[in-house]
Amino acid sequence: MRFGEVAGLQVGDLDFERHRISIKRQAVTVGNEVHIKEALKTEGSRRVVAFSSKLDDELKALCKGKKKTDFLFTKQGTKEPLKRPQGTKSWLGCAVGRIQAVDEDFPHVTSHDLRHTAVSLMVSVGAPISVISRQVRHKNISMTLDHYTELFDSDLDSLTAAMDSIL
């Protein structure tokens, strides 16, 4: 998911039974204001993505006391959706700064880095490329392969071991 899609999530977009999130809108920051677009960037790109049951407690806590039409992730003390994080004073920059204060080797992280990490984790658990491509809203699997081919180099070791086991 892209940041704008995450920021546009409403409580009613979560299905805890099936562990699915319906992506129906995105938040777009223009100047200092956040605007919600019901139609996503690409026509027909409304979709459903999976989330781990390990996130249930945290997501349910975010939903507590909110209506289905309330935004899931909001600016502290408001009902407004989050703005795209920019700089070290943003919500993401502050979170990274707190981690770096206790772990000096922790790298600078952007919201796009989080997306890249999600794809890396999906690759590492052996998710089919077609599923990964759909999760990150690539037009086709070749786009996913073009963007993330470096992730597959480490898979050569497991390929070698698999081939060894059948030969």
Short mmCIF file of N, CA and C in Angstrom, two decimals:
data_model
loop_
_atom_site.label_atom_id
_atom_site.label_comp_id
_atom_site.label_asym_id
_atom_site.label_seq_id
_atom_site.Cartn_x
_atom_site.Cartn_y
_atom_site.Cartn_z
N MET A 1 0.84 -1.17 0.00
CA MET A 1 0.00 0.00 0.00
C MET A 1 0.88 1.24 0.00
N ARG A 2 0.43 2.23 -0.69
CA ARG A 2 1.12 3.51 -0.69
C ARG A 2 0.65 4.33 0.51
N PHE A 3 1.46 5.32 0.91
CA PHE A 3 1.11 6.09 2.10
C PHE A 3 -0.27 6.73 1.99
N GLY A 4 -0.61 7.32 0.86
CA GLY A 4 -1.90 7.97 0.70
C GLY A 4 -3.06 7.01 0.92
N GLU A 5 -2.88 5.75 0.52
CA GLU A 5 -3.91 4.74 0.73
C GLU A 5 -4.04 4.40 2.21
N VAL A 6 -2.92 4.30 2.91
CA VAL A 6 -2.93 4.03 4.35
C VAL A 6 -3.62 5.18 5.07
N ALA A 7 -3.25 6.40 4.72
CA ALA A 7 -3.84 7.58 5.38
C ALA A 7 -5.33 7.69 5.10
N GLY A 8 -5.80 7.17 3.98
CA GLY A 8 -7.21 7.24 3.63
C GLY A 8 -8.06 6.12 4.19
N LEU A 9 -7.44 5.18 4.93
CA LEU A 9 -8.20 4.06 5.48
C LEU A 9 -9.19 4.52 6.55
N GLN A 10 -10.39 3.95 6.49
CA GLN A 10 -11.39 4.18 7.52
C GLN A 10 -11.61 2.87 8.27
N VAL A 11 -12.13 2.98 9.48
CA VAL A 11 -12.35 1.81 10.33
C VAL A 11 -13.14 0.73 9.59
N GLY A 12 -14.16 1.13 8.84
CA GLY A 12 -15.00 0.18 8.12
C GLY A 12 -14.30 -0.54 6.99
N ASP A 13 -13.09 -0.13 6.64
CA ASP A 13 -12.33 -0.78 5.57
C ASP A 13 -11.64 -2.06 6.04
N LEU A 14 -11.64 -2.29 7.37
CA LEU A 14 -10.97 -3.47 7.92
C LEU A 14 -11.96 -4.62 8.11
N ASP A 15 -11.55 -5.80 7.71
CA ASP A 15 -12.32 -7.01 7.92
C ASP A 15 -11.45 -7.94 8.76
N PHE A 16 -11.72 -7.95 10.08
CA PHE A 16 -10.89 -8.74 10.99
C PHE A 16 -11.12 -10.24 10.84
N GLU A 17 -12.30 -10.65 10.41
CA GLU A 17 -12.57 -12.07 10.22
C GLU A 17 -11.69 -12.67 9.13
N ARG A 18 -11.61 -11.97 8.01
CA ARG A 18 -10.85 -12.47 6.86
C ARG A 18 -9.44 -11.90 6.80
N HIS A 19 -9.12 -10.94 7.67
CA HIS A 19 -7.83 -10.25 7.67
C HIS A 19 -7.56 -9.59 6.32
N ARG A 20 -8.52 -8.74 5.95
CA ARG A 20 -8.45 -8.03 4.68
C ARG A 20 -8.68 -6.54 4.92
N ILE A 21 -8.08 -5.74 4.06
CA ILE A 21 -8.30 -4.29 4.06
C ILE A 21 -8.79 -3.92 2.67
N SER A 22 -9.90 -3.20 2.63
CA SER A 22 -10.43 -2.70 1.35
C SER A 22 -9.85 -1.32 1.11
N ILE A 23 -9.16 -1.18 0.00
CA ILE A 23 -8.57 0.11 -0.37
C ILE A 23 -9.57 0.81 -1.27
N LYS A 24 -10.16 1.90 -0.79
CA LYS A 24 -11.22 2.59 -1.52
C LYS A 24 -10.93 4.07 -1.79
N ARG A 25 -9.95 4.61 -1.08
CA ARG A 25 -9.69 6.05 -1.20
C ARG A 25 -8.24 6.30 -0.82
N GLN A 26 -7.80 7.52 -1.10
CA GLN A 26 -6.47 7.90 -0.68
C GLN A 26 -6.47 9.34 -0.18
N ALA A 27 -5.56 9.62 0.72
CA ALA A 27 -5.39 10.98 1.24
C ALA A 27 -4.28 11.64 0.44
N VAL A 28 -4.54 12.84 -0.02
CA VAL A 28 -3.55 13.58 -0.81
C VAL A 28 -3.28 14.90 -0.09
N THR A 29 -2.02 15.18 0.18
CA THR A 29 -1.66 16.44 0.83
C THR A 29 -1.37 17.48 -0.24
N VAL A 30 -2.10 18.60 -0.16
CA VAL A 30 -1.89 19.72 -1.07
C VAL A 30 -1.60 20.93 -0.19
N GLY A 31 -0.36 21.42 -0.29
CA GLY A 31 0.04 22.50 0.61
C GLY A 31 0.04 21.98 2.03
N ASN A 32 -0.78 22.60 2.87
CA ASN A 32 -0.86 22.18 4.27
C ASN A 32 -2.16 21.44 4.58
N GLU A 33 -2.93 21.10 3.53
CA GLU A 33 -4.22 20.46 3.73
C GLU A 33 -4.23 19.04 3.16
N VAL A 34 -5.01 18.18 3.82
CA VAL A 34 -5.18 16.80 3.36
C VAL A 34 -6.55 16.70 2.71
N HIS A 35 -6.59 16.19 1.48
CA HIS A 35 -7.83 15.98 0.75
C HIS A 35 -8.01 14.49 0.53
N ILE A 36 -9.25 14.04 0.62
CA ILE A 36 -9.54 12.62 0.41
C ILE A 36 -10.12 12.45 -0.98
N LYS A 37 -9.51 11.55 -1.75
CA LYS A 37 -10.01 11.22 -3.08
C LYS A 37 -10.63 9.83 -3.00
N GLU A 38 -11.92 9.75 -3.33
CA GLU A 38 -12.60 8.45 -3.32
C GLU A 38 -12.10 7.55 -4.45
N ALA A 39 -11.83 8.12 -5.60
CA ALA A 39 -11.30 7.34 -6.72
C ALA A 39 -9.78 7.29 -6.57
N LEU A 40 -9.21 6.11 -6.69
CA LEU A 40 -7.77 5.99 -6.55
C LEU A 40 -7.05 6.43 -7.81
N LYS A 41 -5.74 6.54 -7.71
CA LYS A 41 -4.87 7.02 -8.78
C LYS A 41 -5.17 6.39 -10.14
N THR A 42 -5.32 5.07 -10.15
CA THR A 42 -5.58 4.35 -11.38
C THR A 42 -7.02 3.86 -11.35
N GLU A 43 -7.78 4.15 -12.39
CA GLU A 43 -9.17 3.68 -12.44
C GLU A 43 -9.20 2.17 -12.27
N GLY A 44 -10.17 1.70 -11.54
CA GLY A 44 -10.30 0.26 -11.33
C GLY A 44 -9.30 -0.30 -10.34
N SER A 45 -8.59 0.58 -9.61
CA SER A 45 -7.55 0.06 -8.72
C SER A 45 -8.04 -0.15 -7.30
N ARG A 46 -9.35 -0.02 -7.08
CA ARG A 46 -9.87 -0.41 -5.77
C ARG A 46 -9.54 -1.88 -5.61
N ARG A 47 -9.06 -2.25 -4.45
CA ARG A 47 -8.66 -3.63 -4.27
C ARG A 47 -8.70 -4.02 -2.81
N VAL A 48 -8.45 -5.28 -2.57
CA VAL A 48 -8.41 -5.81 -1.21
C VAL A 48 -7.02 -6.39 -0.98
N VAL A 49 -6.43 -6.06 0.17
CA VAL A 49 -5.12 -6.59 0.52
C VAL A 49 -5.22 -7.32 1.86
N ALA A 50 -4.30 -8.23 2.10
CA ALA A 50 -4.29 -9.03 3.32
C ALA A 50 -3.43 -8.36 4.39
N PHE A 51 -3.79 -8.65 5.65
CA PHE A 51 -2.91 -8.24 6.74
C PHE A 51 -2.78 -9.39 7.73
N SER A 52 -1.68 -9.41 8.45
CA SER A 52 -1.40 -10.49 9.39
C SER A 52 -2.29 -10.40 10.62
N SER A 53 -2.71 -11.54 11.12
CA SER A 53 -3.50 -11.57 12.35
C SER A 53 -2.68 -11.07 13.54
N LYS A 54 -1.36 -11.03 13.39
CA LYS A 54 -0.49 -10.49 14.44
C LYS A 54 -0.76 -9.01 14.69
N LEU A 55 -1.43 -8.33 13.74
CA LEU A 55 -1.74 -6.92 13.88
C LEU A 55 -3.10 -6.66 14.50
N ASP A 56 -3.86 -7.73 14.77
CA ASP A 56 -5.23 -7.57 15.27
C ASP A 56 -5.32 -6.67 16.50
N ASP A 57 -4.53 -6.94 17.53
CA ASP A 57 -4.66 -6.16 18.77
C ASP A 57 -4.39 -4.67 18.53
N GLU A 58 -3.32 -4.38 17.77
CA GLU A 58 -2.98 -2.98 17.52
C GLU A 58 -4.05 -2.28 16.67
N LEU A 59 -4.54 -2.98 15.64
CA LEU A 59 -5.56 -2.38 14.78
C LEU A 59 -6.89 -2.22 15.51
N LYS A 60 -7.24 -3.20 16.32
CA LYS A 60 -8.49 -3.08 17.10
C LYS A 60 -8.40 -1.93 18.09
N ALA A 61 -7.23 -1.73 18.67
CA ALA A 61 -7.04 -0.59 19.59
C ALA A 61 -7.22 0.73 18.84
N LEU A 62 -6.75 0.80 17.60
CA LEU A 62 -6.92 2.02 16.80
C LEU A 62 -8.39 2.26 16.45
N CYS A 63 -9.16 1.19 16.33
CA CYS A 63 -10.58 1.27 15.96
C CYS A 63 -11.47 1.61 17.15
N LYS A 64 -11.00 1.33 18.35
CA LYS A 64 -11.83 1.45 19.55
C LYS A 64 -12.42 2.86 19.68
N GLY A 65 -13.75 2.89 19.84
CA GLY A 65 -14.45 4.16 20.04
C GLY A 65 -14.68 4.97 18.78
N LYS A 66 -14.31 4.40 17.63
CA LYS A 66 -14.47 5.12 16.36
C LYS A 66 -15.64 4.55 15.57
N LYS A 67 -16.25 5.40 14.76
CA LYS A 67 -17.30 4.96 13.84
C LYS A 67 -16.64 4.35 12.60
N LYS A 68 -17.41 3.59 11.84
CA LYS A 68 -16.88 2.95 10.62
C LYS A 68 -16.34 3.95 9.62
N THR A 69 -16.87 5.18 9.63
CA THR A 69 -16.44 6.20 8.67
C THR A 69 -15.30 7.08 9.19
N ASP A 70 -14.83 6.81 10.42
CA ASP A 70 -13.70 7.56 10.96
C ASP A 70 -12.40 7.03 10.37
N PHE A 71 -11.43 7.92 10.21
CA PHE A 71 -10.13 7.50 9.69
C PHE A 71 -9.41 6.65 10.73
N LEU A 72 -8.71 5.66 10.26
CA LEU A 72 -7.98 4.74 11.13
C LEU A 72 -6.77 5.42 11.75
N PHE A 73 -5.98 6.07 10.92
CA PHE A 73 -4.76 6.76 11.37
C PHE A 73 -5.00 8.26 11.30
N THR A 74 -4.91 8.92 12.46
CA THR A 74 -5.23 10.35 12.51
C THR A 74 -4.12 11.15 13.18
N LYS A 75 -4.13 12.45 12.89
CA LYS A 75 -3.24 13.36 13.61
C LYS A 75 -3.63 13.29 15.07
N GLN A 76 -2.64 13.32 15.94
CA GLN A 76 -2.88 13.18 17.37
C GLN A 76 -3.91 14.20 17.85
N GLY A 77 -4.91 13.70 18.55
CA GLY A 77 -5.93 14.56 19.15
C GLY A 77 -6.97 15.09 18.18
N THR A 78 -6.99 14.58 16.93
CA THR A 78 -7.97 15.04 15.95
C THR A 78 -8.61 13.83 15.26
N LYS A 79 -9.53 14.13 14.36
CA LYS A 79 -10.11 13.08 13.51
C LYS A 79 -9.60 13.21 12.08
N GLU A 80 -8.60 14.08 11.89
CA GLU A 80 -8.04 14.32 10.56
C GLU A 80 -7.06 13.21 10.18
N PRO A 81 -7.06 12.81 8.89
CA PRO A 81 -6.09 11.78 8.46
C PRO A 81 -4.67 12.31 8.54
N LEU A 82 -3.73 11.39 8.65
CA LEU A 82 -2.31 11.76 8.70
C LEU A 82 -1.87 12.43 7.40
N LYS A 83 -0.91 13.32 7.54
CA LYS A 83 -0.27 13.92 6.36
C LYS A 83 0.93 13.06 5.99
N ARG A 84 1.34 13.14 4.72
CA ARG A 84 2.53 12.44 4.27
C ARG A 84 3.71 12.91 5.13
N PRO A 85 4.46 11.96 5.69
CA PRO A 85 5.58 12.36 6.55
C PRO A 85 6.71 12.99 5.75
N GLN A 86 7.16 14.15 6.21
CA GLN A 86 8.27 14.82 5.55
C GLN A 86 9.18 15.41 6.61
N GLY A 87 10.41 14.99 6.59
CA GLY A 87 11.40 15.54 7.50
C GLY A 87 11.43 14.87 8.86
N THR A 88 12.39 15.31 9.67
CA THR A 88 12.63 14.69 10.96
C THR A 88 11.59 15.09 12.01
N LYS A 89 10.79 16.12 11.74
CA LYS A 89 9.77 16.55 12.70
C LYS A 89 8.41 15.91 12.42
N SER A 90 8.30 15.13 11.35
CA SER A 90 7.04 14.46 11.04
C SER A 90 6.85 13.29 11.99
N TRP A 91 5.66 12.69 11.96
CA TRP A 91 5.37 11.55 12.84
C TRP A 91 6.34 10.40 12.59
N LEU A 92 6.68 10.14 11.31
CA LEU A 92 7.61 9.06 10.99
C LEU A 92 9.03 9.45 11.38
N GLY A 93 9.41 10.68 11.09
CA GLY A 93 10.74 11.16 11.45
C GLY A 93 10.99 11.09 12.95
N CYS A 94 9.98 11.46 13.74
CA CYS A 94 10.09 11.38 15.20
C CYS A 94 10.21 9.93 15.67
N ALA A 95 9.45 9.03 15.06
CA ALA A 95 9.52 7.61 15.43
C ALA A 95 10.90 7.05 15.11
N VAL A 96 11.42 7.38 13.93
CA VAL A 96 12.76 6.91 13.55
C VAL A 96 13.80 7.50 14.50
N GLY A 97 13.63 8.76 14.86
CA GLY A 97 14.56 9.42 15.79
C GLY A 97 14.59 8.74 17.15
N ARG A 98 13.42 8.32 17.64
CA ARG A 98 13.37 7.62 18.94
C ARG A 98 14.12 6.29 18.86
N ILE A 99 13.97 5.59 17.73
CA ILE A 99 14.68 4.32 17.58
C ILE A 99 16.18 4.56 17.47
N GLN A 100 16.57 5.58 16.69
CA GLN A 100 17.99 5.88 16.52
C GLN A 100 18.65 6.33 17.82
N ALA A 101 17.86 6.89 18.74
CA ALA A 101 18.40 7.31 20.03
C ALA A 101 18.87 6.12 20.86
N VAL A 102 18.26 4.95 20.64
CA VAL A 102 18.68 3.74 21.38
C VAL A 102 19.47 2.77 20.51
N ASP A 103 19.47 2.98 19.19
CA ASP A 103 20.21 2.12 18.27
C ASP A 103 20.83 3.00 17.19
N GLU A 104 22.08 3.38 17.42
CA GLU A 104 22.73 4.33 16.50
C GLU A 104 22.93 3.77 15.09
N ASP A 105 22.83 2.46 14.92
CA ASP A 105 22.99 1.86 13.59
C ASP A 105 21.68 1.81 12.80
N PHE A 106 20.56 2.18 13.44
CA PHE A 106 19.28 2.13 12.73
C PHE A 106 19.29 3.17 11.62
N PRO A 107 18.91 2.77 10.39
CA PRO A 107 19.01 3.68 9.25
C PRO A 107 17.88 4.71 9.20
N HIS A 108 18.07 5.73 8.39
CA HIS A 108 16.99 6.69 8.10
C HIS A 108 15.95 5.92 7.29
N VAL A 109 14.68 6.06 7.63
CA VAL A 109 13.62 5.30 6.97
C VAL A 109 12.55 6.25 6.45
N THR A 110 12.12 6.02 5.20
CA THR A 110 11.02 6.78 4.62
C THR A 110 9.78 5.89 4.53
N SER A 111 8.63 6.49 4.24
CA SER A 111 7.42 5.67 4.09
C SER A 111 7.58 4.72 2.90
N HIS A 112 8.31 5.13 1.88
CA HIS A 112 8.52 4.24 0.74
C HIS A 112 9.42 3.06 1.13
N ASP A 113 10.37 3.31 2.05
CA ASP A 113 11.20 2.22 2.56
C ASP A 113 10.34 1.16 3.25
N LEU A 114 9.28 1.60 3.93
CA LEU A 114 8.38 0.65 4.60
C LEU A 114 7.68 -0.22 3.58
N ARG A 115 7.30 0.37 2.46
CA ARG A 115 6.67 -0.39 1.37
C ARG A 115 7.66 -1.43 0.83
N HIS A 116 8.90 -0.99 0.62
CA HIS A 116 9.94 -1.89 0.11
C HIS A 116 10.18 -3.04 1.10
N THR A 117 10.15 -2.73 2.39
CA THR A 117 10.31 -3.75 3.42
C THR A 117 9.17 -4.75 3.37
N ALA A 118 7.95 -4.25 3.18
CA ALA A 118 6.79 -5.16 3.09
C ALA A 118 6.95 -6.12 1.93
N VAL A 119 7.39 -5.62 0.77
CA VAL A 119 7.61 -6.49 -0.38
C VAL A 119 8.72 -7.49 -0.07
N SER A 120 9.78 -7.04 0.57
CA SER A 120 10.88 -7.93 0.94
C SER A 120 10.39 -9.07 1.82
N LEU A 121 9.54 -8.74 2.79
CA LEU A 121 9.02 -9.77 3.69
C LEU A 121 8.12 -10.75 2.94
N MET A 122 7.31 -10.23 2.02
CA MET A 122 6.45 -11.12 1.22
C MET A 122 7.29 -12.07 0.37
N VAL A 123 8.36 -11.54 -0.21
CA VAL A 123 9.26 -12.37 -1.01
C VAL A 123 9.91 -13.43 -0.12
N SER A 124 10.35 -13.02 1.07
CA SER A 124 11.08 -13.94 1.95
C SER A 124 10.22 -15.09 2.44
N VAL A 125 8.89 -14.90 2.51
CA VAL A 125 8.03 -16.01 2.94
C VAL A 125 7.51 -16.81 1.76
N GLY A 126 7.98 -16.46 0.56
CA GLY A 126 7.64 -17.25 -0.62
C GLY A 126 6.30 -16.94 -1.25
N ALA A 127 5.78 -15.74 -1.02
CA ALA A 127 4.50 -15.37 -1.64
C ALA A 127 4.66 -15.34 -3.16
N PRO A 128 3.66 -15.80 -3.89
CA PRO A 128 3.73 -15.74 -5.35
C PRO A 128 3.84 -14.30 -5.84
N ILE A 129 4.62 -14.10 -6.88
CA ILE A 129 4.83 -12.76 -7.42
C ILE A 129 3.50 -12.12 -7.81
N SER A 130 2.57 -12.90 -8.33
CA SER A 130 1.27 -12.35 -8.72
C SER A 130 0.53 -11.77 -7.52
N VAL A 131 0.65 -12.41 -6.36
CA VAL A 131 0.00 -11.92 -5.15
C VAL A 131 0.70 -10.66 -4.65
N ILE A 132 2.02 -10.68 -4.65
CA ILE A 132 2.79 -9.49 -4.23
C ILE A 132 2.44 -8.32 -5.12
N SER A 133 2.40 -8.55 -6.41
CA SER A 133 2.09 -7.50 -7.38
C SER A 133 0.72 -6.88 -7.10
N ARG A 134 -0.26 -7.72 -6.79
CA ARG A 134 -1.60 -7.23 -6.48
C ARG A 134 -1.60 -6.45 -5.17
N GLN A 135 -0.87 -6.93 -4.17
CA GLN A 135 -0.81 -6.25 -2.87
C GLN A 135 -0.27 -4.82 -3.01
N VAL A 136 0.73 -4.63 -3.85
CA VAL A 136 1.37 -3.31 -3.96
C VAL A 136 0.85 -2.49 -5.15
N ARG A 137 -0.21 -3.01 -5.80
CA ARG A 137 -0.90 -2.32 -6.90
C ARG A 137 0.01 -2.04 -8.10
N HIS A 138 0.80 -3.00 -8.47
CA HIS A 138 1.52 -2.88 -9.73
C HIS A 138 0.60 -3.34 -10.85
N LYS A 139 0.76 -2.72 -11.99
CA LYS A 139 -0.11 -3.01 -13.13
C LYS A 139 0.01 -4.47 -13.57
N ASN A 140 1.22 -5.01 -13.49
CA ASN A 140 1.44 -6.40 -13.87
C ASN A 140 2.66 -6.92 -13.12
N ILE A 141 2.85 -8.24 -13.16
CA ILE A 141 3.95 -8.82 -12.39
C ILE A 141 5.32 -8.42 -12.92
N SER A 142 5.41 -8.09 -14.20
CA SER A 142 6.72 -7.69 -14.73
C SER A 142 7.18 -6.38 -14.07
N MET A 143 6.24 -5.52 -13.71
CA MET A 143 6.59 -4.27 -13.01
C MET A 143 7.17 -4.60 -11.63
N THR A 144 6.55 -5.56 -10.94
CA THR A 144 7.06 -5.99 -9.63
C THR A 144 8.46 -6.57 -9.78
N LEU A 145 8.62 -7.43 -10.76
CA LEU A 145 9.94 -8.04 -10.99
C LEU A 145 10.98 -6.99 -11.36
N ASP A 146 10.60 -6.01 -12.18
CA ASP A 146 11.54 -4.95 -12.56
C ASP A 146 11.98 -4.13 -11.35
N HIS A 147 11.06 -3.85 -10.42
CA HIS A 147 11.37 -3.02 -9.27
C HIS A 147 12.10 -3.76 -8.15
N TYR A 148 11.85 -5.06 -8.03
CA TYR A 148 12.35 -5.78 -6.87
C TYR A 148 13.23 -6.97 -7.20
N THR A 149 13.85 -6.99 -8.38
CA THR A 149 14.66 -8.14 -8.76
C THR A 149 15.83 -8.37 -7.81
N GLU A 150 16.37 -7.31 -7.22
CA GLU A 150 17.51 -7.50 -6.32
C GLU A 150 17.12 -8.32 -5.10
N LEU A 151 15.85 -8.36 -4.77
CA LEU A 151 15.41 -9.14 -3.61
C LEU A 151 15.57 -10.63 -3.86
N PHE A 152 15.56 -11.02 -5.12
CA PHE A 152 15.55 -12.44 -5.45
C PHE A 152 16.94 -13.04 -5.52
N ASP A 153 18.00 -12.24 -5.49
CA ASP A 153 19.36 -12.77 -5.54
C ASP A 153 19.63 -13.70 -4.36
N SER A 154 19.13 -13.36 -3.18
CA SER A 154 19.36 -14.20 -2.01
C SER A 154 18.63 -15.53 -2.12
N ASP A 155 17.64 -15.59 -3.00
CA ASP A 155 16.89 -16.83 -3.18
C ASP A 155 17.71 -17.88 -3.94
N LEU A 156 18.84 -17.49 -4.50
CA LEU A 156 19.66 -18.45 -5.23
C LEU A 156 20.15 -19.57 -4.31
N ASP A 157 20.45 -19.22 -3.04
CA ASP A 157 20.90 -20.25 -2.09
C ASP A 157 19.81 -21.27 -1.84
N SER A 158 18.57 -20.80 -1.63
CA SER A 158 17.49 -21.75 -1.38
C SER A 158 17.16 -22.53 -2.65
N LEU A 159 17.34 -21.92 -3.81
CA LEU A 159 17.13 -22.64 -5.07
C LEU A 159 18.16 -23.76 -5.21
N THR A 160 19.40 -23.44 -4.90
CA THR A 160 20.46 -24.44 -4.96
C THR A 160 20.15 -25.61 -4.02
N ALA A 161 19.74 -25.29 -2.80
CA ALA A 161 19.41 -26.35 -1.84
C ALA A 161 18.23 -27.18 -2.31
N ALA A 162 17.23 -26.53 -2.86
CA ALA A 162 16.05 -27.27 -3.37
C ALA A 162 16.44 -28.19 -4.52
N MET A 163 17.26 -27.65 -5.43
CA MET A 163 17.69 -28.47 -6.57
C MET A 163 18.55 -29.65 -6.10
N ASP A 164 19.43 -29.38 -5.12
CA ASP A 164 20.26 -30.46 -4.56
C ASP A 164 19.40 -31.57 -3.98
N SER A 165 18.29 -31.19 -3.33
CA SER A 165 17.45 -32.18 -2.68
C SER A 165 16.72 -33.10 -3.66
N ILE A 166 16.47 -32.61 -4.88
CA ILE A 166 15.75 -33.46 -5.84
C ILE A 166 16.66 -34.17 -6.83
N LEU A 167 17.93 -33.78 -6.86
CA LEU A 167 18.84 -34.42 -7.82
C LEU A 167 19.56 -35.61 -7.20
#
